Structure formats: C-alpha cells, structure tokens
C-alpha cells in the first residue's frame, strides 16, 4: 500500500519523508490556506522534497477555467497531479486533461457511481472521503471496497486514494478494503507507530535491563 501525506506543511512532510514512508502528498485549498504561504511556492517546495505524485487542486469550477488552471499547475513540477472536483465540468476537464497526459486526481467522491464515472473519464486517481461519509452515518470503508471491486471488474487503471482518514482504524480498514493508497494527515501518521503495549513493553525491557546491569556489577 502506498502512503501519501495529506498536508501542505513542509516540516511535517520532511519529518515523515525522512522515514522513507511517504510515496506522495495530497493538498487541497483548505490545507494550503492553513499554511499562510504562496500556493505556487509551497507546492513547488513539496514537489522538490517528495519524489512521488503531489496533488494540487484547482480553485475554479467551470470547465474552461479548470482546464486552463490545470495546465498551469501541471507545469509547476514533473510530479504534479491535478486534483479536480467530482462535477460534470470536472469530469469533462478530466477527460480533456487525460488526452493531454496531464495526471488527475478526482476528489470529493462519495458514491460508487461517482467513482466509476471518474475512472471512465480517465482520472489517474479517485479519492473517496471516508471520514466525511462516516460523519453522515454511512460507511466510508464500504465505499472503498465497492469501488475496488468495480474498478477490478472493469479493469480500470485508476488508483483508489482513501482520503479523509481520521483514525488508525480507517487506515487499517482501507488497506483491508483494497485501497491502493491512503492519504494520511500528519496527526494520524504520528499515531500509527505507537501502541500502549509497545510503550509498556519498552518500559519493562528497560527496567529489567537496569536490574540486570546492577546485578552484573
Ligand atoms: O484528502 C481529503 C482530506 O483532506 C479531507 O479530510 O478530514 O477534511 O474530511 P477531512
């Protein structure tokens, strides 16, 4: 499974990239806004740190404007993937951009039908929002496994990015459901290493080792 970081924070990206665990990065207008930095500057910096795909989202929602912006974003670095919202204009833009070999990530996917349309339009990545689906009392992981089955049935190449991940369980279940990628916020990434029994185990090993060393003297 590939891990993307869902953030535009360069310090956090460097922190986890240094572990060799980061395969890509996803951003969106909300994440860019948090950083209070120039959009182009921050995306170019991220693209220079991480070798894998870096999603930068369009900020226009009408077809012509979206395609124009996507063409511009794709020039910022070789590894840019343009994030396009799941709308009729968005699908049309994805179709146009795929013919120009500009990579796209169709975002804000909340149903199997939306995912299927995005794959058929030529999106390289499709992003179901697990946490936001769960927020509505529905089952985000079920959507991931259904999309996985549908893409497999029809042999689509689009990769599923499990997005809006809020818990460790979301990541584990997305992996079980067949997501190709999970895009993980740094706050959740940091929690993936730890388990109370790991901490307890280390504590006990240290304690026993101190006892052993004292006895040995
Ligand atoms: O990748 C999508 C993600 O940024 C949305 O997450 O927690 O705002 O639903 P969230």
Tab-separated table of C-alpha atoms and ligand atoms in Angstrom:
chain	number	residue	atom	x	y	z
A	1	UNK	CA	0.000	0.000	0.000
A	2	UNK	CA	1.241	3.480	-0.801
A	3	UNK	CA	1.139	6.210	1.831
A	4	UNK	CA	0.545	9.822	0.869
A	5	UNK	CA	0.634	12.684	3.353
A	6	UNK	CA	-2.499	14.822	3.400
A	7	UNK	CA	-0.948	18.175	4.242
A	8	UNK	CA	0.818	21.209	2.820
A	9	UNK	CA	3.061	21.544	5.869
A	10	UNK	CA	6.655	21.237	4.695
A	11	UNK	CA	8.128	20.461	8.145
A	12	UNK	CA	5.737	17.529	8.627
A	13	UNK	CA	6.402	16.306	5.087
A	14	UNK	CA	10.172	16.328	5.721
A	15	UNK	CA	9.678	14.569	9.077
A	16	UNK	CA	7.813	11.587	7.633
A	17	UNK	CA	9.641	11.571	4.295
A	18	UNK	CA	12.873	11.009	6.240
A	19	UNK	CA	11.404	7.682	7.432
A	20	UNK	CA	11.147	6.535	3.817
A	21	UNK	CA	7.411	6.012	4.210
A	22	UNK	CA	5.999	8.795	2.046
A	23	UNK	CA	5.035	7.922	-1.535
A	24	UNK	CA	3.270	11.175	-2.356
A	25	UNK	CA	1.398	14.188	-0.990
A	26	UNK	CA	-2.143	15.486	-1.390
A	27	UNK	CA	-3.171	19.084	-0.770
A	28	UNK	CA	-6.433	20.961	-1.122
A	29	UNK	CA	-7.422	24.647	-0.817
A	30	UNK	CA	-8.184	24.229	2.922
A	31	UNK	CA	-4.765	22.666	3.619
A	32	UNK	CA	-2.989	25.354	1.559
A	33	UNK	CA	-4.906	28.068	3.429
A	34	UNK	CA	-3.691	26.693	6.782
A	35	UNK	CA	-0.053	27.290	5.794
A	36	UNK	CA	-0.485	31.016	5.029
A	37	UNK	CA	2.063	30.735	2.213
A	38	UNK	CA	2.028	31.360	-1.523
A	39	UNK	CA	0.249	28.441	-3.285
A	40	UNK	CA	2.812	28.016	-6.065
A	41	UNK	CA	5.802	28.390	-3.745
A	42	UNK	CA	4.572	25.762	-1.271
A	43	UNK	CA	3.551	23.234	-3.955
A	44	UNK	CA	6.899	23.595	-5.739
A	45	UNK	CA	8.749	23.124	-2.460
A	46	UNK	CA	6.739	19.969	-1.640
A	47	UNK	CA	7.353	18.628	-5.154
A	48	UNK	CA	11.095	19.111	-4.657
A	49	UNK	CA	11.072	17.146	-1.367
A	50	UNK	CA	8.939	14.126	-2.299
A	51	UNK	CA	9.617	12.148	-5.477
A	52	UNK	CA	6.092	10.739	-5.844
A	53	UNK	CA	2.847	12.344	-7.035
A	54	UNK	CA	1.902	15.712	-5.477
A	55	UNK	CA	-1.763	16.654	-5.793
A	56	UNK	CA	-2.527	20.351	-6.258
A	57	UNK	CA	-6.204	21.248	-6.526
A	58	UNK	CA	-7.850	23.616	-8.993
A	59	UNK	CA	-9.609	26.617	-7.492
A	60	UNK	CA	-12.004	27.209	-10.376
A	61	UNK	CA	-15.126	25.148	-11.027
A	62	UNK	CA	-16.096	25.930	-14.598
A	63	UNK	CA	-14.718	23.672	-17.375
A	64	UNK	CA	-12.643	26.180	-19.404
A	65	UNK	CA	-11.158	27.799	-16.308
A	66	UNK	CA	-10.455	24.436	-14.679
A	67	UNK	CA	-8.583	23.129	-17.731
A	68	UNK	CA	-6.588	26.369	-18.026
A	69	UNK	CA	-5.645	26.235	-14.343
A	70	UNK	CA	-4.812	22.501	-14.537
A	71	UNK	CA	-2.445	23.110	-17.461
A	72	UNK	CA	-0.700	25.821	-15.437
A	73	UNK	CA	-0.500	23.692	-12.230
A	74	UNK	CA	0.938	20.760	-14.188
A	75	UNK	CA	3.875	22.957	-15.264
A	76	UNK	CA	4.948	23.682	-11.674
A	77	UNK	CA	6.834	20.352	-11.410
A	78	UNK	CA	7.102	16.986	-13.185
A	79	UNK	CA	5.312	15.126	-10.386
A	80	UNK	CA	2.190	17.318	-10.130
A	81	UNK	CA	-1.194	15.606	-10.226
A	82	UNK	CA	-4.096	17.994	-10.691
A	83	UNK	CA	-6.964	17.498	-8.268
A	84	UNK	CA	-10.329	18.069	-9.907
A	85	UNK	CA	-13.666	18.047	-8.072
A	86	UNK	CA	-16.298	15.467	-8.983
A	87	UNK	CA	-18.746	17.537	-11.028
A	88	UNK	CA	-19.984	17.426	-14.612
A	89	UNK	CA	-17.482	20.152	-15.554
A	90	UNK	CA	-14.835	18.298	-13.560
A	91	UNK	CA	-15.418	15.058	-15.492
A	92	UNK	CA	-15.195	16.943	-18.773
A	93	UNK	CA	-11.940	18.531	-17.616
A	94	UNK	CA	-10.532	15.131	-16.558
A	95	UNK	CA	-11.366	13.720	-19.973
A	96	UNK	CA	-9.632	16.635	-21.755
A	97	UNK	CA	-6.589	16.540	-19.462
A	98	UNK	CA	-6.174	12.764	-19.769
A	99	UNK	CA	-5.855	13.200	-23.552
A	100	UNK	CA	-3.065	15.729	-22.863
A	101	UNK	CA	-1.427	13.228	-20.474
A	102	UNK	CA	-1.907	15.581	-17.534
A	103	UNK	CA	-2.444	13.405	-14.463
A	104	UNK	CA	-5.620	13.940	-12.449
A	105	UNK	CA	-6.998	13.008	-9.062
A	106	UNK	CA	-10.793	13.197	-8.944
A	107	UNK	CA	-11.683	14.420	-5.466
A	108	UNK	CA	-14.828	14.584	-3.313
A	109	UNK	CA	-16.057	11.100	-4.270
A	110	UNK	CA	-18.973	9.939	-2.110
A	111	UNK	CA	-20.598	7.175	-4.173
A	112	UNK	CA	-19.711	4.198	-6.371
A	113	UNK	CA	-21.360	5.913	-9.356
A	114	UNK	CA	-19.152	8.988	-8.933
A	115	UNK	CA	-16.018	6.823	-8.703
A	116	UNK	CA	-17.000	4.815	-11.767
A	117	UNK	CA	-17.630	7.972	-13.801
A	118	UNK	CA	-14.281	9.445	-12.753
A	119	UNK	CA	-12.422	6.255	-13.723
A	120	UNK	CA	-14.233	6.122	-17.057
A	121	UNK	CA	-13.424	9.804	-17.725
A	122	UNK	CA	-9.736	8.911	-17.326
A	123	UNK	CA	-8.823	10.001	-13.783
A	124	UNK	CA	-5.496	8.508	-12.668
A	125	UNK	CA	-6.627	8.628	-9.045
A	126	UNK	CA	-10.047	8.688	-7.407
A	127	UNK	CA	-10.458	9.927	-3.846
A	128	UNK	CA	-13.359	8.642	-1.741
A	129	UNK	CA	-13.674	10.682	1.501
A	130	UNK	CA	-14.030	8.037	4.201
A	131	UNK	CA	-14.300	10.260	7.291
A	132	UNK	CA	-16.864	12.610	5.778
A	133	UNK	CA	-19.025	9.634	4.738
A	134	UNK	CA	-18.816	8.226	8.275
A	135	UNK	CA	-19.776	11.696	9.588
A	136	UNK	CA	-23.091	11.278	7.741
A	137	UNK	CA	-23.746	7.957	9.485
A	138	UNK	CA	-22.806	5.967	6.382
A	139	UNK	CA	-19.930	3.538	5.799
A	140	UNK	CA	-16.860	5.103	4.151
A	141	UNK	CA	-14.873	1.861	4.121
A	142	UNK	CA	-17.706	0.070	2.335
A	143	UNK	CA	-17.406	2.626	-0.448
A	144	UNK	CA	-13.677	1.856	-0.772
A	145	UNK	CA	-14.275	-1.896	-1.043
A	146	UNK	CA	-17.146	-1.396	-3.525
A	147	UNK	CA	-15.003	0.891	-5.675
A	148	UNK	CA	-12.153	-1.610	-5.516
A	149	UNK	CA	-14.475	-4.344	-6.795
A	150	UNK	CA	-15.958	-2.202	-9.553
A	151	UNK	CA	-12.576	-0.995	-10.855
A	152	UNK	CA	-11.334	-4.592	-10.805
A	153	UNK	CA	-14.477	-5.876	-12.615
A	154	UNK	CA	-13.958	-3.464	-15.499
A	155	UNK	CA	-10.170	-3.364	-15.463
A	156	UNK	CA	-9.835	0.381	-14.893
A	157	UNK	CA	-6.337	1.662	-14.142
A	158	UNK	CA	-7.421	4.422	-11.729
A	159	UNK	CA	-5.909	4.064	-8.277
A	160	UNK	CA	-8.084	4.492	-5.200
A	161	UNK	CA	-6.826	7.047	-2.678
A	162	UNK	CA	-8.605	6.546	0.653
A	163	UNK	CA	-8.952	10.178	1.791
A	164	UNK	CA	-10.428	11.957	4.804
A	165	UNK	CA	-8.708	9.454	7.094
A	166	UNK	CA	-9.335	10.340	10.729
A	167	UNK	CA	-8.242	7.257	12.710
A	168	UNK	CA	-5.765	4.365	12.688
A	169	UNK	CA	-8.718	2.035	12.077
A	170	UNK	CA	-9.626	3.991	8.937
A	171	UNK	CA	-6.165	3.275	7.550
A	172	UNK	CA	-6.229	-0.413	8.533
A	173	UNK	CA	-9.706	-0.944	7.116
A	174	UNK	CA	-8.888	0.972	3.928
A	175	UNK	CA	-5.930	-1.400	3.428
A	176	UNK	CA	-8.197	-4.415	4.004
A	177	UNK	CA	-10.758	-2.968	1.579
A	178	UNK	CA	-8.142	-2.795	-1.192
A	179	UNK	CA	-7.338	0.948	-1.357
A	180	UNK	CA	-4.178	1.413	-3.434
A	181	UNK	CA	-3.191	4.473	-1.434
A	182	UNK	CA	-4.130	6.099	1.852
A	183	UNK	CA	-3.615	9.823	2.217
A	184	UNK	CA	-2.959	10.427	5.867
A	185	UNK	CA	-2.863	13.681	7.875
A	186	UNK	CA	0.401	14.071	9.870
A	187	UNK	CA	-1.520	13.916	13.185
A	188	UNK	CA	-2.761	10.401	12.297
A	189	UNK	CA	0.549	9.323	10.734
A	190	UNK	CA	2.280	10.050	14.063
A	191	UNK	CA	-0.203	7.771	15.861
A	192	UNK	CA	0.399	4.812	13.541
A	193	UNK	CA	3.749	3.936	15.136
A	194	UNK	CA	2.533	3.617	18.662
A	195	UNK	CA	0.589	1.137	20.723
A	196	UNK	CA	0.212	1.181	24.539
A	197	UNK	CA	1.620	-2.371	24.711
A	198	UNK	CA	4.718	-1.312	22.710
A	199	UNK	CA	5.330	1.501	25.232
A	200	UNK	CA	4.708	-0.860	28.139
A	201	UNK	CA	6.993	-3.484	26.583
A	202	UNK	CA	9.838	-0.973	26.172
A	203	UNK	CA	9.353	0.235	29.754
A	204	UNK	CA	9.569	-3.326	31.117
A	205	UNK	CA	12.590	-4.229	28.958
A	206	UNK	CA	14.419	-1.084	30.139
A	207	UNK	CA	13.554	-1.797	33.778
A	208	UNK	CA	14.694	-5.414	33.566
A	209	UNK	CA	17.887	-4.410	31.790
A	210	UNK	CA	18.707	-1.866	34.517
A	211	UNK	CA	18.196	-4.624	37.130
A	212	UNK	CA	20.416	-6.980	35.141
A	213	UNK	CA	23.185	-4.379	34.845
A	214	UNK	CA	23.066	-3.598	38.585
A	215	UNK	CA	23.298	-7.301	39.422
A	216	UNK	CA	26.156	-7.760	36.976
A	217	UNK	CA	28.371	-5.181	38.740
B	1	LIG	O1	-7.821	14.388	1.363
B	1	LIG	C1	-9.060	14.913	1.763
B	1	LIG	C2	-8.989	15.414	3.148
B	1	LIG	O2	-8.090	16.497	3.232
B	1	LIG	C3	-10.284	15.757	3.751
B	1	LIG	O3	-10.183	15.400	5.076
B	1	LIG	O4	-10.726	15.430	7.447
B	1	LIG	O5	-11.270	17.415	5.991
B	1	LIG	O6	-12.571	15.312	5.792
B	1	LIG	P1	-11.248	15.920	6.129
